[in-house]
PDB file of C-alpha atoms in Angstrom:
ATOM      1  CA  MET A 145      24.351  33.852   7.516  1.00 96.00           C
ATOM      2  CA  ASP A 146      23.011  34.171  11.018  1.00 98.00           C
ATOM      3  CA  PHE A 147      19.822  32.284  11.468  1.00 98.00           C
ATOM      4  CA  ASN A 148      18.132  34.914  13.414  1.00 97.00           C
ATOM      5  CA  PHE A 149      18.645  37.457  10.523  1.00 98.00           C
ATOM      6  CA  PHE A 150      17.452  34.849   8.006  1.00 98.00           C
ATOM      7  CA  GLU A 151      14.282  34.088  10.046  1.00 97.00           C
ATOM      8  CA  GLN A 152      13.440  37.938  10.079  1.00 96.00           C
ATOM      9  CA  ARG A 153      14.001  38.320   6.303  1.00 97.00           C
ATOM     10  CA  ILE A 154      12.542  35.043   4.891  1.00 97.00           C
ATOM     11  CA  SER A 155       9.031  35.940   5.980  1.00 94.00           C
ATOM     12  CA  LYS A 156       9.136  38.728   3.258  1.00 96.00           C
ATOM     13  CA  ILE A 157       9.049  36.099   0.504  1.00 97.00           C
ATOM     14  CA  LYS A 158       5.379  35.285   1.443  1.00 95.00           C
ATOM     15  CA  ASP A 159       4.244  38.318  -0.674  1.00 92.00           C
ATOM     16  CA  LEU A 160       6.532  37.824  -3.611  1.00 97.00           C
ATOM     17  CA  PRO A 161       5.248  36.496  -6.883  1.00 97.00           C
ATOM     18  CA  LEU A 162       6.645  33.087  -7.689  1.00 98.00           C
ATOM     19  CA  PRO A 163       9.112  33.003 -10.681  1.00 97.00           C
ATOM     20  CA  GLY A 164       8.146  29.425 -11.398  1.00 95.00           C
ATOM     21  CA  GLU A 165       9.372  28.368 -14.962  1.00 92.00           C
ATOM     22  CA  ILE A 166      11.769  31.301 -15.199  1.00 94.00           C
ATOM     23  CA  SER A 167      13.603  29.783 -12.366  1.00 96.00           C
ATOM     24  CA  HIS A 168      13.000  26.077 -13.303  1.00 95.00           C
ATOM     25  CA  TYR A 169      14.350  26.639 -16.759  1.00 93.00           C
ATOM     26  CA  LYS A 170      17.577  27.778 -15.501  1.00 94.00           C
ATOM     27  CA  MET A 171      18.370  24.175 -14.246  1.00 94.00           C
ATOM     28  CA  ALA A 172      16.681  22.259 -17.123  1.00 87.00           C
ATOM     29  CA  PRO A 173      18.317  20.660 -20.137  1.00 82.00           C
ATOM     30  CA  GLU A 174      17.569  22.588 -23.410  1.00 81.00           C
ATOM     31  CA  PHE A 175      15.533  19.708 -24.876  1.00 74.00           C
ATOM     32  CA  ARG A 176      13.308  19.539 -21.770  1.00 75.00           C
ATOM     33  CA  ILE A 177      12.763  23.583 -22.056  1.00 77.00           C
ATOM     34  CA  ARG A 178      11.568  23.106 -25.687  1.00 75.00           C
ATOM     35  CA  GLU A 179       9.243  20.096 -24.760  1.00 68.00           C
ATOM     36  CA  LEU A 180       7.579  22.235 -21.888  1.00 68.00           C
ATOM     37  CA  MET A 181       7.392  25.498 -24.126  1.00 68.00           C
ATOM     38  CA  GLU A 182       5.918  23.639 -27.058  1.00 64.00           C
ATOM     39  CA  GLY A 183       3.520  21.574 -24.930  1.00 55.00           C
ATOM     40  CA  ARG A 184       4.540  18.147 -25.966  1.00 59.00           C
ATOM     41  CA  MET A 185       4.922  16.961 -22.508  1.00 64.00           C
ATOM     42  CA  VAL A 186       1.522  15.657 -21.535  1.00 65.00           C
ATOM     43  CA  ARG A 187       0.776  14.900 -17.880  1.00 70.00           C
ATOM     44  CA  ASP A 188      -0.980  11.520 -17.752  1.00 72.00           C
ATOM     45  CA  ASN A 189      -2.939  11.820 -14.512  1.00 83.00           C
ATOM     46  CA  PRO A 190       0.123  12.364 -12.438  1.00 85.00           C
ATOM     47  CA  ARG A 191       0.480  11.106  -8.794  1.00 92.00           C
ATOM     48  CA  LYS A 192       0.973  13.666  -6.216  1.00 96.00           C
ATOM     49  CA  ALA A 193       3.873  14.289  -3.925  1.00 97.00           C
ATOM     50  CA  ALA A 194       5.138  16.812  -1.635  1.00 98.00           C
ATOM     51  CA  VAL A 195       8.770  17.654  -0.320  1.00 98.00           C
ATOM     52  CA  MET A 196      10.170  20.088   2.390  1.00 98.00           C
ATOM     53  CA  ALA A 197      12.981  22.455   2.071  1.00 98.00           C
ATOM     54  CA  LEU A 198      13.904  22.852   5.697  1.00 98.00           C
ATOM     55  CA  PHE A 199      15.966  25.602   6.933  1.00 98.00           C
ATOM     56  CA  TYR A 200      17.469  25.576  10.548  1.00 98.00           C
ATOM     57  CA  PRO A 201      20.337  26.906  12.665  1.00 98.00           C
ATOM     58  CA  GLY A 202      23.566  24.913  12.564  1.00 96.00           C
ATOM     59  CA  ASN A 203      27.083  25.333  14.218  1.00 95.00           C
ATOM     60  CA  GLU A 204      27.414  29.063  15.422  1.00 96.00           C
ATOM     61  CA  ASN A 205      23.846  29.563  14.533  1.00 98.00           C
ATOM     62  CA  ARG A 206      24.517  29.608  10.884  1.00 98.00           C
ATOM     63  CA  THR A 207      21.801  28.929   8.603  1.00 98.00           C
ATOM     64  CA  GLN A 208      21.550  25.594   6.991  1.00 98.00           C
ATOM     65  CA  LEU A 209      19.442  23.806   4.380  1.00 98.00           C
ATOM     66  CA  LEU A 210      18.524  20.071   4.597  1.00 98.00           C
ATOM     67  CA  CYS A 211      18.624  17.677   1.706  1.00 98.00           C
ATOM     68  CA  ILE A 212      19.026  13.791   1.689  1.00 97.00           C
ATOM     69  CA  LEU A 213      20.808  11.311  -0.327  1.00 96.00           C
ATOM     70  CA  ARG A 214      18.383   8.663  -1.240  1.00 92.00           C
ATOM     71  CA  LYS A 215      19.539   4.918  -1.214  1.00 86.00           C
ATOM     72  CA  THR A 216      20.409   2.985  -4.267  1.00 69.00           C
ATOM     73  CA  TYR A 217      17.468   1.082  -5.335  1.00 58.00           C
ATOM     74  CA  GLU A 218      15.736  -0.125  -8.612  1.00 53.00           C
ATOM     75  CA  GLY A 219      14.066   3.206  -9.566  1.00 49.00           C
ATOM     76  CA  VAL A 220      14.476   6.302 -11.584  1.00 48.00           C
ATOM     77  CA  HIS A 221      15.327   8.396  -8.437  1.00 46.00           C
ATOM     78  CA  SER A 222      17.851   6.062  -7.038  1.00 49.00           C
ATOM     79  CA  ASN A 223      20.960   7.568  -5.438  1.00 68.00           C
ATOM     80  CA  GLN A 224      19.952  11.029  -5.983  1.00 88.00           C
ATOM     81  CA  VAL A 225      19.954  14.188  -3.808  1.00 95.00           C
ATOM     82  CA  ALA A 226      16.464  15.320  -2.887  1.00 96.00           C
ATOM     83  CA  PHE A 227      14.499  17.169  -0.267  1.00 98.00           C
ATOM     84  CA  PRO A 228      12.924  14.938   2.560  1.00 97.00           C
ATOM     85  CA  GLY A 229       9.374  14.139   1.058  1.00 97.00           C
ATOM     86  CA  GLY A 230       7.337  11.693  -0.822  1.00 95.00           C
ATOM     87  CA  LYS A 231       4.107  10.656  -2.296  1.00 95.00           C
ATOM     88  CA  ALA A 232       0.820  11.589  -0.998  1.00 97.00           C
ATOM     89  CA  GLU A 233      -1.215   9.044   0.955  1.00 96.00           C
ATOM     90  CA  LYS A 234      -5.097   9.014   1.077  1.00 93.00           C
ATOM     91  CA  GLU A 235      -5.071   9.559   4.796  1.00 95.00           C
ATOM     92  CA  ASP A 236      -2.941  12.738   4.511  1.00 96.00           C
ATOM     93  CA  GLY A 237      -5.845  15.002   3.649  1.00 93.00           C
ATOM     94  CA  ASN A 238      -3.615  17.556   1.913  1.00 97.00           C
ATOM     95  CA  LEU A 239      -0.076  17.947   0.516  1.00 98.00           C
ATOM     96  CA  ARG A 240       1.015  20.107   3.605  1.00 98.00           C
ATOM     97  CA  ILE A 241       0.376  17.046   5.854  1.00 98.00           C
ATOM     98  CA  THR A 242       2.237  15.041   3.294  1.00 98.00           C
ATOM     99  CA  ALA A 243       5.370  17.088   3.507  1.00 98.00           C
ATOM    100  CA  LEU A 244       5.479  17.084   7.258  1.00 98.00           C
ATOM    101  CA  ARG A 245       4.674  13.475   7.538  1.00 98.00           C
ATOM    102  CA  GLU A 246       7.467  12.363   5.073  1.00 98.00           C
ATOM    103  CA  THR A 247       9.891  14.795   6.714  1.00 98.00           C
ATOM    104  CA  TYR A 248       9.115  13.197  10.135  1.00 98.00           C
ATOM    105  CA  GLU A 249       9.477   9.656   8.692  1.00 97.00           C
ATOM    106  CA  GLU A 250      12.581  10.317   6.665  1.00 97.00           C
ATOM    107  CA  VAL A 251      14.643  12.565   9.125  1.00 98.00           C
ATOM    108  CA  GLY A 252      12.864  12.448  12.344  1.00 98.00           C
ATOM    109  CA  VAL A 253      11.596  16.133  12.481  1.00 98.00           C
ATOM    110  CA  ASN A 254       8.572  16.403  14.504  1.00 98.00           C
ATOM    111  CA  PRO A 255       5.739  18.365  12.400  1.00 98.00           C
ATOM    112  CA  LYS A 256       4.887  20.476  15.494  1.00 98.00           C
ATOM    113  CA  ASP A 257       8.509  21.904  15.331  1.00 98.00           C
ATOM    114  CA  VAL A 258       8.068  23.023  11.655  1.00 98.00           C
ATOM    115  CA  GLU A 259       6.868  26.540  10.689  1.00 98.00           C
ATOM    116  CA  ILE A 260       5.805  26.396   7.095  1.00 98.00           C
ATOM    117  CA  VAL A 261       6.886  29.692   5.328  1.00 98.00           C
ATOM    118  CA  ARG A 262       5.033  29.058   1.978  1.00 97.00           C
ATOM    119  CA  THR A 263       4.627  26.871  -0.898  1.00 98.00           C
ATOM    120  CA  ILE A 264       6.582  27.444  -4.124  1.00 98.00           C
ATOM    121  CA  SER A 265       5.781  26.308  -7.716  1.00 97.00           C
ATOM    122  CA  GLU A 266       4.803  22.706  -8.383  1.00 95.00           C
ATOM    123  CA  VAL A 267       7.421  20.548 -10.525  1.00 93.00           C
ATOM    124  CA  TYR A 268       6.297  17.817 -12.819  1.00 89.00           C
ATOM    125  CA  ILE A 269       8.722  14.887 -12.937  1.00 85.00           C
ATOM    126  CA  PRO A 270       8.227  12.985 -16.407  1.00 79.00           C
ATOM    127  CA  PRO A 271      10.108   9.662 -15.674  1.00 74.00           C
ATOM    128  CA  SER A 272       8.011   9.006 -12.668  1.00 79.00           C
ATOM    129  CA  ASN A 273       4.851  10.875 -13.456  1.00 83.00           C
ATOM    130  CA  PHE A 274       4.853  12.720 -10.397  1.00 88.00           C
ATOM    131  CA  GLU A 275       3.761  16.219  -9.649  1.00 93.00           C
ATOM    132  CA  VAL A 276       5.786  17.494  -6.654  1.00 96.00           C
ATOM    133  CA  GLN A 277       4.579  20.366  -4.258  1.00 98.00           C
ATOM    134  CA  PRO A 278       7.475  21.857  -2.548  1.00 98.00           C
ATOM    135  CA  PHE A 279       7.133  23.706   1.021  1.00 98.00           C
ATOM    136  CA  ILE A 280       9.615  26.047   2.583  1.00 98.00           C
ATOM    137  CA  GLY A 281       9.852  25.413   6.317  1.00 98.00           C
ATOM    138  CA  LEU A 282      11.706  26.780   9.400  1.00 98.00           C
ATOM    139  CA  TYR A 283      13.171  24.297  12.092  1.00 98.00           C
ATOM    140  CA  LYS A 284      14.111  26.805  14.655  1.00 97.00           C
ATOM    141  CA  LYS A 285      15.192  24.586  17.389  1.00 96.00           C
ATOM    142  CA  PRO A 286      16.646  21.498  15.732  1.00 97.00           C
ATOM    143  CA  LYS A 287      17.059  18.220  17.353  1.00 96.00           C
ATOM    144  CA  PRO A 288      19.360  15.382  16.100  1.00 96.00           C
ATOM    145  CA  PHE A 289      18.185  14.083  12.899  1.00 98.00           C
ATOM    146  CA  LYS A 290      17.112  10.405  12.819  1.00 97.00           C
ATOM    147  CA  ILE A 291      17.347   8.999   9.288  1.00 96.00           C
ATOM    148  CA  GLN A 292      15.016   6.379   7.905  1.00 95.00           C
ATOM    149  CA  GLU A 293      17.551   3.907   6.892  1.00 93.00           C
ATOM    150  CA  SER A 294      15.277   2.124   4.490  1.00 91.00           C
ATOM    151  CA  GLU A 295      14.965   5.248   2.490  1.00 90.00           C
ATOM    152  CA  VAL A 296      17.905   7.486   3.183  1.00 95.00           C
ATOM    153  CA  ALA A 297      21.574   6.886   2.667  1.00 94.00           C
ATOM    154  CA  SER A 298      22.965  10.091   4.382  1.00 95.00           C
ATOM    155  CA  LEU A 299      22.061  13.800   5.182  1.00 97.00           C
ATOM    156  CA  LEU A 300      23.437  16.926   3.332  1.00 97.00           C
ATOM    157  CA  GLU A 301      23.427  19.831   5.529  1.00 98.00           C
ATOM    158  CA  ILE A 302      24.130  22.642   3.223  1.00 98.00           C
ATOM    159  CA  SER A 303      25.406  26.129   4.287  1.00 98.00           C
ATOM    160  CA  LEU A 304      22.970  28.800   3.094  1.00 98.00           C
ATOM    161  CA  THR A 305      25.910  30.807   1.984  1.00 97.00           C
ATOM    162  CA  ASP A 306      27.226  28.032  -0.354  1.00 97.00           C
ATOM    163  CA  PHE A 307      23.791  27.493  -1.710  1.00 97.00           C
ATOM    164  CA  LEU A 308      23.464  31.277  -2.683  1.00 97.00           C
ATOM    165  CA  GLY A 309      26.806  31.323  -4.168  1.00 95.00           C
ATOM    166  CA  ASP A 310      26.924  31.161  -8.018  1.00 93.00           C
ATOM    167  CA  ILE A 311      30.116  29.544  -8.140  1.00 95.00           C
ATOM    168  CA  ASN A 312      28.350  26.396  -7.123  1.00 95.00           C
ATOM    169  CA  LEU A 313      26.529  26.187 -10.252  1.00 96.00           C
ATOM    170  CA  THR A 314      27.734  23.936 -12.848  1.00 94.00           C
ATOM    171  CA  THR A 315      26.930  21.696 -15.915  1.00 92.00           C
ATOM    172  CA  LYS A 316      27.459  17.963 -16.003  1.00 85.00           C
ATOM    173  CA  LYS A 317      27.318  15.558 -19.055  1.00 82.00           C
ATOM    174  CA  MET A 318      24.922  12.808 -17.808  1.00 73.00           C
ATOM    175  CA  SER A 319      22.901   9.969 -19.099  1.00 65.00           C
ATOM    176  CA  THR A 320      19.337   9.982 -17.524  1.00 60.00           C
ATOM    177  CA  SER A 321      16.186   7.793 -17.829  1.00 57.00           C
ATOM    178  CA  TYR A 322      15.044   9.987 -20.876  1.00 60.00           C
ATOM    179  CA  ALA A 323      18.152  10.857 -22.629  1.00 61.00           C
ATOM    180  CA  LYS A 324      21.771   9.874 -23.073  1.00 70.00           C
ATOM    181  CA  GLU A 325      24.989  11.991 -22.859  1.00 74.00           C
ATOM    182  CA  ILE A 326      23.147  15.243 -22.354  1.00 81.00           C
ATOM    183  CA  ASP A 327      24.562  18.519 -20.682  1.00 85.00           C
ATOM    184  CA  VAL A 328      22.615  19.133 -17.492  1.00 88.00           C
ATOM    185  CA  PRO A 329      22.660  22.305 -15.285  1.00 93.00           C
ATOM    186  CA  ALA A 330      23.222  21.353 -11.735  1.00 95.00           C
ATOM    187  CA  PHE A 331      24.268  22.628  -8.250  1.00 96.00           C
ATOM    188  CA  LYS A 332      27.402  21.183  -6.731  1.00 96.00           C
ATOM    189  CA  LEU A 333      26.893  21.437  -3.042  1.00 97.00           C
ATOM    190  CA  ASN A 334      28.769  19.515  -0.209  1.00 96.00           C
ATOM    191  CA  ASP A 335      30.615  17.708  -3.180  1.00 94.00           C
ATOM    192  CA  TYR A 336      27.426  16.265  -4.501  1.00 94.00           C
ATOM    193  CA  ILE A 337      25.903  17.066  -7.983  1.00 93.00           C
ATOM    194  CA  ILE A 338      22.225  18.198  -7.511  1.00 95.00           C
ATOM    195  CA  TRP A 339      20.063  18.076 -10.771  1.00 91.00           C
ATOM    196  CA  GLY A 340      16.749  17.413 -12.119  1.00 89.00           C
ATOM    197  CA  ALA A 341      13.623  18.411 -10.240  1.00 92.00           C
ATOM    198  CA  THR A 342      15.460  19.118  -6.989  1.00 96.00           C
ATOM    199  CA  ALA A 343      17.827  21.595  -8.762  1.00 96.00           C
ATOM    200  CA  MET A 344      14.766  23.345 -10.450  1.00 95.00           C
ATOM    201  CA  MET A 345      13.048  23.729  -6.942  1.00 97.00           C
ATOM    202  CA  LEU A 346      16.371  24.903  -5.459  1.00 98.00           C
ATOM    203  CA  SER A 347      16.652  27.432  -8.277  1.00 98.00           C
ATOM    204  CA  GLU A 348      13.175  29.061  -7.434  1.00 98.00           C
ATOM    205  CA  ILE A 349      13.997  29.116  -3.688  1.00 98.00           C
ATOM    206  CA  LYS A 350      17.354  30.747  -4.564  1.00 98.00           C
ATOM    207  CA  ASP A 351      15.705  33.592  -6.772  1.00 98.00           C
ATOM    208  CA  LEU A 352      13.140  34.164  -3.940  1.00 98.00           C
ATOM    209  CA  LEU A 353      15.754  34.543  -1.199  1.00 98.00           C
ATOM    210  CA  LYS A 354      18.126  36.599  -3.292  1.00 97.00           C
ATOM    211  CA  GLN A 355      15.174  39.309  -3.317  1.00 97.00           C
ATOM    212  CA  VAL A 356      15.020  39.528   0.522  1.00 97.00           C
ATOM    213  CA  LEU A 357      18.419  38.808   1.820  1.00 96.00           C
TER     214      LEU A 357
END
């Protein structure tokens, strides 16, 4: 999809109601949905974080969405696909600043070059006890990305057309930090499986975009 057309249309999502859990549940395992609906998942003073879903023009001005592959480390989010972002620091002031700062640190995008379109629904991540605020941003005049090698293994530059296509929805049997051999809804994009909190955020973004594109 041409980025100029995308830029004109995406502004219309500002006035749309957020689908929130309706979108999130599409990409959550059944037992997680039951826990959420029955109120058994208690948030124990969650830590705050923010991420950036960054759209930008790629080759031939085609709209792309940026994700990152996190490095392998000892932690619950090791080697997972995510949006650029991370935990809030005291000096940030607010989560918008957190998202912009982390995006700059992880992929080298200057905050001054990002236009924030809107926030979407927060997602709670039980294994790490983080409550994550996602932002949607436009990077209209992209420069070469510069990854933070200590945090980021590689970049996933995802075609908007691929992202919006239902053919890239799948289910994988996985073992996670909270369950073994469960069927997990996921996106398969750029030959990577994207699941969990990032998939839930992607689902809400997709549902919003489909209303205006």
